PDB file of C-alpha atoms in Angstrom:
ATOM      1  CA  MET A   1      -0.076  -0.479  -0.497  1.00 54.00           C
ATOM      2  CA  LYS A   2       2.425   2.720   1.063  1.00 51.00           C
ATOM      3  CA  LYS A   3       4.635   1.797  -2.279  1.00 50.00           C
ATOM      4  CA  ILE A   4       0.763   2.683  -4.287  1.00 53.00           C
ATOM      5  CA  LEU A   5       0.680   5.279  -2.464  1.00 47.00           C
ATOM      6  CA  LEU A   6       4.617   6.695  -2.776  1.00 48.00           C
ATOM      7  CA  LEU A   7       3.681   5.843  -6.820  1.00 51.00           C
ATOM      8  CA  LEU A   8       0.486   8.277  -7.090  1.00 48.00           C
ATOM      9  CA  LEU A   9       2.772  11.108  -4.460  1.00 50.00           C
ATOM     10  CA  ALA A  10       5.416  10.960  -7.629  1.00 53.00           C
ATOM     11  CA  ALA A  11       3.254  10.952 -10.612  1.00 53.00           C
ATOM     12  CA  PHE A  12       1.038  13.656  -8.753  1.00 52.00           C
ATOM     13  CA  THR A  13       4.203  15.775  -8.189  1.00 53.00           C
ATOM     14  CA  PHE A  14       5.968  15.411 -11.454  1.00 52.00           C
ATOM     15  CA  SER A  15       2.102  15.532 -13.628  1.00 52.00           C
ATOM     16  CA  GLY A  16       2.397  19.655 -13.284  1.00 54.00           C
ATOM     17  CA  CYS A  17       6.040  19.974 -14.924  1.00 52.00           C
ATOM     18  CA  GLU A  18       5.978  20.840 -18.385  1.00 51.00           C
ATOM     19  CA  LYS A  19       8.943  21.943 -20.337  1.00 55.00           C
ATOM     20  CA  ASP A  20      10.433  25.475 -20.160  1.00 56.00           C
ATOM     21  CA  ASP A  21       9.110  27.717 -22.337  1.00 65.00           C
ATOM     22  CA  ILE A  22      11.713  28.832 -24.546  1.00 74.00           C
ATOM     23  CA  CYS A  23      11.256  32.531 -26.168  1.00 74.00           C
ATOM     24  CA  THR A  24      11.286  33.254 -29.754  1.00 67.00           C
ATOM     25  CA  ASP A  25      12.222  36.232 -31.504  1.00 65.00           C
ATOM     26  CA  GLU A  26       8.887  37.615 -31.376  1.00 78.00           C
ATOM     27  CA  THR A  27       9.325  40.843 -30.139  1.00 89.00           C
ATOM     28  CA  THR A  28       7.726  43.541 -30.420  1.00 94.00           C
ATOM     29  CA  PRO A  29       8.922  45.297 -33.618  1.00 95.00           C
ATOM     30  CA  GLN A  30      11.060  48.741 -34.169  1.00 96.00           C
ATOM     31  CA  LEU A  31      10.105  51.315 -37.019  1.00 97.00           C
ATOM     32  CA  VAL A  32      12.404  50.679 -39.920  1.00 98.00           C
ATOM     33  CA  ILE A  33      13.644  53.612 -42.120  1.00 97.00           C
ATOM     34  CA  GLU A  34      15.558  53.567 -44.972  1.00 98.00           C
ATOM     35  CA  PHE A  35      17.266  56.594 -46.467  1.00 97.00           C
ATOM     36  CA  TYR A  36      17.084  57.831 -50.212  1.00 98.00           C
ATOM     37  CA  ASP A  37      18.694  60.394 -52.517  1.00 96.00           C
ATOM     38  CA  VAL A  38      15.962  62.887 -53.340  1.00 95.00           C
ATOM     39  CA  SER A  39      17.299  63.545 -56.404  1.00 95.00           C
ATOM     40  CA  ASN A  40      17.886  59.340 -57.880  1.00 95.00           C
ATOM     41  CA  PRO A  41      14.868  58.006 -55.611  1.00 95.00           C
ATOM     42  CA  THR A  42      15.774  54.330 -56.144  1.00 95.00           C
ATOM     43  CA  THR A  43      19.550  55.005 -54.690  1.00 96.00           C
ATOM     44  CA  LEU A  44      20.321  54.487 -50.973  1.00 97.00           C
ATOM     45  CA  LYS A  45      22.219  57.348 -49.272  1.00 96.00           C
ATOM     46  CA  ASN A  46      23.867  57.176 -45.917  1.00 95.00           C
ATOM     47  CA  VAL A  47      23.316  59.757 -43.397  1.00 91.00           C
ATOM     48  CA  ALA A  48      26.375  61.688 -42.393  1.00 85.00           C
ATOM     49  CA  GLY A  49      25.838  62.583 -38.380  1.00 90.00           C
ATOM     50  CA  LEU A  50      22.212  61.926 -37.325  1.00 93.00           C
ATOM     51  CA  LYS A  51      21.701  62.467 -34.467  1.00 92.00           C
ATOM     52  CA  ILE A  52      17.739  61.543 -33.067  1.00 93.00           C
ATOM     53  CA  THR A  53      16.369  62.146 -29.688  1.00 91.00           C
ATOM     54  CA  GLY A  54      13.068  61.170 -28.515  1.00 90.00           C
ATOM     55  CA  ASP A  55      10.709  63.906 -27.528  1.00 81.00           C
ATOM     56  CA  GLY A  56      10.741  64.779 -24.357  1.00 70.00           C
ATOM     57  CA  MET A  57      13.700  62.707 -23.373  1.00 69.00           C
ATOM     58  CA  PRO A  58      16.500  64.230 -21.633  1.00 64.00           C
ATOM     59  CA  THR A  59      19.224  62.073 -23.940  1.00 70.00           C
ATOM     60  CA  GLU A  60      20.010  61.098 -27.700  1.00 69.00           C
ATOM     61  CA  LEU A  61      18.383  57.897 -28.368  1.00 74.00           C
ATOM     62  CA  ASN A  62      20.960  57.480 -31.160  1.00 79.00           C
ATOM     63  CA  THR A  63      24.027  58.873 -33.228  1.00 85.00           C
ATOM     64  CA  PHE A  64      23.914  57.138 -36.841  1.00 85.00           C
ATOM     65  CA  SER A  65      26.667  58.145 -39.426  1.00 86.00           C
ATOM     66  CA  GLY A  66      27.440  55.590 -42.552  1.00 88.00           C
ATOM     67  CA  VAL A  67      24.602  53.930 -42.638  1.00 92.00           C
ATOM     68  CA  SER A  68      21.436  54.111 -44.755  1.00 96.00           C
ATOM     69  CA  THR A  69      18.580  52.360 -42.848  1.00 96.00           C
ATOM     70  CA  ILE A  70      17.835  52.780 -39.514  1.00 96.00           C
ATOM     71  CA  LYS A  71      15.415  51.204 -36.600  1.00 95.00           C
ATOM     72  CA  LEU A  72      13.000  53.189 -34.068  1.00 94.00           C
ATOM     73  CA  PRO A  73      11.231  52.191 -31.083  1.00 93.00           C
ATOM     74  CA  LEU A  74       7.683  52.845 -30.702  1.00 94.00           C
ATOM     75  CA  ASP A  75       5.962  54.052 -27.403  1.00 93.00           C
ATOM     76  CA  VAL A  76       4.134  50.698 -26.395  1.00 93.00           C
ATOM     77  CA  THR A  77       2.427  52.240 -23.875  1.00 93.00           C
ATOM     78  CA  GLY A  78       0.712  55.507 -25.843  1.00 93.00           C
ATOM     79  CA  ASP A  79      -0.586  55.987 -29.311  1.00 95.00           C
ATOM     80  CA  SER A  80       2.010  58.630 -30.931  1.00 95.00           C
ATOM     81  CA  VAL A  81       5.837  59.352 -30.651  1.00 95.00           C
ATOM     82  CA  LYS A  82       7.647  62.134 -31.638  1.00 95.00           C
ATOM     83  CA  TYR A  83      11.156  62.378 -33.262  1.00 94.00           C
ATOM     84  CA  SER A  84      14.001  65.081 -33.402  1.00 91.00           C
ATOM     85  CA  MET A  85      16.466  64.097 -36.221  1.00 91.00           C
ATOM     86  CA  ILE A  86      19.472  66.533 -36.391  1.00 89.00           C
ATOM     87  CA  LEU A  87      21.233  65.717 -39.792  1.00 90.00           C
ATOM     88  CA  ASN A  88      25.076  66.956 -39.629  1.00 87.00           C
ATOM     89  CA  SER A  89      24.661  66.954 -35.663  1.00 86.00           C
ATOM     90  CA  SER A  90      28.794  67.272 -35.759  1.00 85.00           C
ATOM     91  CA  SER A  91      28.558  70.297 -37.065  1.00 83.00           C
ATOM     92  CA  PRO A  92      27.302  73.437 -35.500  1.00 77.00           C
ATOM     93  CA  THR A  93      26.817  75.775 -38.491  1.00 82.00           C
ATOM     94  CA  ASN A  94      25.180  72.888 -40.402  1.00 82.00           C
ATOM     95  CA  ALA A  95      23.112  70.757 -38.212  1.00 85.00           C
ATOM     96  CA  ASN A  96      19.264  70.883 -39.146  1.00 88.00           C
ATOM     97  CA  GLU A  97      16.459  69.740 -37.214  1.00 90.00           C
ATOM     98  CA  ASP A  98      13.455  68.393 -37.944  1.00 92.00           C
ATOM     99  CA  PHE A  99      10.614  66.431 -36.297  1.00 93.00           C
ATOM    100  CA  LEU A 100       8.815  63.389 -37.136  1.00 95.00           C
ATOM    101  CA  GLN A 101       5.367  62.314 -35.029  1.00 96.00           C
ATOM    102  CA  PHE A 102       4.155  58.839 -35.901  1.00 97.00           C
ATOM    103  CA  ASN A 103       0.379  58.493 -34.585  1.00 98.00           C
ATOM    104  CA  TYR A 104      -0.748  55.225 -34.105  1.00 98.00           C
ATOM    105  CA  THR A 105      -3.068  52.378 -32.936  1.00 98.00           C
ATOM    106  CA  ARG A 106      -1.506  49.168 -30.339  1.00 98.00           C
ATOM    107  CA  ASN A 107      -2.417  45.863 -29.988  1.00 97.00           C
ATOM    108  CA  ASN A 108      -1.077  43.322 -28.063  1.00 96.00           C
ATOM    109  CA  VAL A 109      -0.775  40.166 -29.495  1.00 94.00           C
ATOM    110  CA  TYR A 110      -0.062  36.861 -26.438  1.00 92.00           C
ATOM    111  CA  VAL A 111       2.847  34.757 -27.906  1.00 88.00           C
ATOM    112  CA  SER A 112       3.554  32.682 -24.625  1.00 85.00           C
ATOM    113  CA  ARG A 113       4.353  32.184 -21.293  1.00 84.00           C
ATOM    114  CA  ALA A 114       7.961  32.607 -21.491  1.00 82.00           C
ATOM    115  CA  CYS A 115       7.405  35.891 -23.926  1.00 84.00           C
ATOM    116  CA  GLY A 116       3.932  37.485 -22.717  1.00 89.00           C
ATOM    117  CA  TYR A 117       2.680  39.644 -25.156  1.00 92.00           C
ATOM    118  CA  ARG A 118       4.103  42.114 -28.245  1.00 94.00           C
ATOM    119  CA  THR A 119       2.881  45.114 -29.562  1.00 97.00           C
ATOM    120  CA  ILE A 120       1.486  45.664 -33.027  1.00 97.00           C
ATOM    121  CA  PHE A 121       1.391  48.907 -34.079  1.00 98.00           C
ATOM    122  CA  GLU A 122      -1.241  50.436 -36.750  1.00 98.00           C
ATOM    123  CA  LEU A 123      -0.467  53.678 -38.579  1.00 97.00           C
ATOM    124  CA  ASN A 124      -3.197  56.359 -38.623  1.00 96.00           C
ATOM    125  CA  SER A 125      -4.573  56.542 -42.037  1.00 89.00           C
ATOM    126  CA  PRO A 126      -4.296  59.607 -42.616  1.00 89.00           C
ATOM    127  CA  GLY A 127      -2.110  61.852 -40.310  1.00 89.00           C
ATOM    128  CA  GLY A 128       0.263  58.363 -39.125  1.00 93.00           C
ATOM    129  CA  VAL A 129       3.785  60.392 -40.426  1.00 96.00           C
ATOM    130  CA  ILE A 130       3.552  64.009 -39.683  1.00 94.00           C
ATOM    131  CA  HIS A 131       6.603  65.851 -40.323  1.00 92.00           C
ATOM    132  CA  THR A 132       7.399  69.902 -39.028  1.00 87.00           C
ATOM    133  CA  ASP A 133      10.389  71.697 -38.893  1.00 78.00           C
ATOM    134  CA  SER A 134      12.288  73.151 -35.962  1.00 68.00           C
ATOM    135  CA  ALA A 135      12.470  76.112 -37.643  1.00 63.00           C
ATOM    136  CA  THR A 136      11.145  77.784 -40.671  1.00 59.00           C
ATOM    137  CA  PRO A 137       9.932  75.006 -43.244  1.00 58.00           C
ATOM    138  CA  ASP A 138      12.783  75.790 -46.155  1.00 63.00           C
ATOM    139  CA  LEU A 139      15.314  74.893 -44.011  1.00 77.00           C
ATOM    140  CA  LEU A 140      13.567  71.218 -43.787  1.00 85.00           C
ATOM    141  CA  TRP A 141      16.077  68.567 -44.711  1.00 92.00           C
ATOM    142  CA  ILE A 142      13.797  65.507 -45.313  1.00 93.00           C
ATOM    143  CA  GLN A 143      12.321  66.649 -48.845  1.00 93.00           C
ATOM    144  CA  SER A 144       9.614  63.620 -48.897  1.00 94.00           C
ATOM    145  CA  PHE A 145       8.684  60.240 -46.788  1.00 96.00           C
ATOM    146  CA  ASP A 146       7.018  57.173 -48.530  1.00 96.00           C
ATOM    147  CA  VAL A 147       5.059  55.206 -46.150  1.00 97.00           C
ATOM    148  CA  GLN A 148       5.740  51.487 -47.138  1.00 97.00           C
ATOM    149  CA  THR A 149       3.576  50.002 -44.535  1.00 96.00           C
ATOM    150  CA  THR A 150       1.162  51.216 -42.052  1.00 96.00           C
ATOM    151  CA  THR A 151       1.168  47.525 -40.514  1.00 97.00           C
ATOM    152  CA  ILE A 152       4.628  47.510 -38.061  1.00 97.00           C
ATOM    153  CA  ASP A 153       4.525  44.219 -36.630  1.00 95.00           C
ATOM    154  CA  THR A 154       8.434  42.781 -38.382  1.00 94.00           C
ATOM    155  CA  GLU A 155      11.686  44.403 -38.981  1.00 95.00           C
ATOM    156  CA  ASN A 156      11.788  42.497 -41.756  1.00 94.00           C
ATOM    157  CA  GLU A 157      10.609  45.072 -43.882  1.00 96.00           C
ATOM    158  CA  ILE A 158      10.959  49.005 -44.232  1.00 97.00           C
ATOM    159  CA  HIS A 159       7.976  50.848 -43.384  1.00 98.00           C
ATOM    160  CA  LEU A 160       9.278  53.979 -44.043  1.00 98.00           C
ATOM    161  CA  LYS A 161      11.428  55.395 -46.579  1.00 98.00           C
ATOM    162  CA  ILE A 162      13.290  59.495 -46.560  1.00 97.00           C
ATOM    163  CA  TYR A 163      13.851  61.211 -49.553  1.00 97.00           C
ATOM    164  CA  PHE A 164      16.717  63.885 -49.057  1.00 93.00           C
TER     165      PHE A 164
END
């Protein structure tokens, strides 16, 4: 009887065990931006001294130089985020600041117990991306932009093309 009781106790003890969940790469995606030459819109263009700061953030997010593609995080707790983008930030006389504001809706999707939730963003239409300048409009370094996809659910595609 003791053997059967111990066997049942062992069976109940280990029946609740599951394999450890492993979190895959299904995380909240960032916004992927590519830069293009405005005079030749099919040619990627490297950015020189691009300093990016989130509006209201005390420190810069990052400084990029010599890259044509960047990734920016979107706010998982709000429905918009605004970035200051300063071209030629290392040169005080040639620095030029533009602002990009992204307006979107959020959808939290359950991934797994180990990963928790990820957020998928849907840019508003119209008004998903708003471009402004800190000074006068004729000093805009971003000449135009093209939203490639309004759904931001992966980092394997380009979401926004900027022409300068």
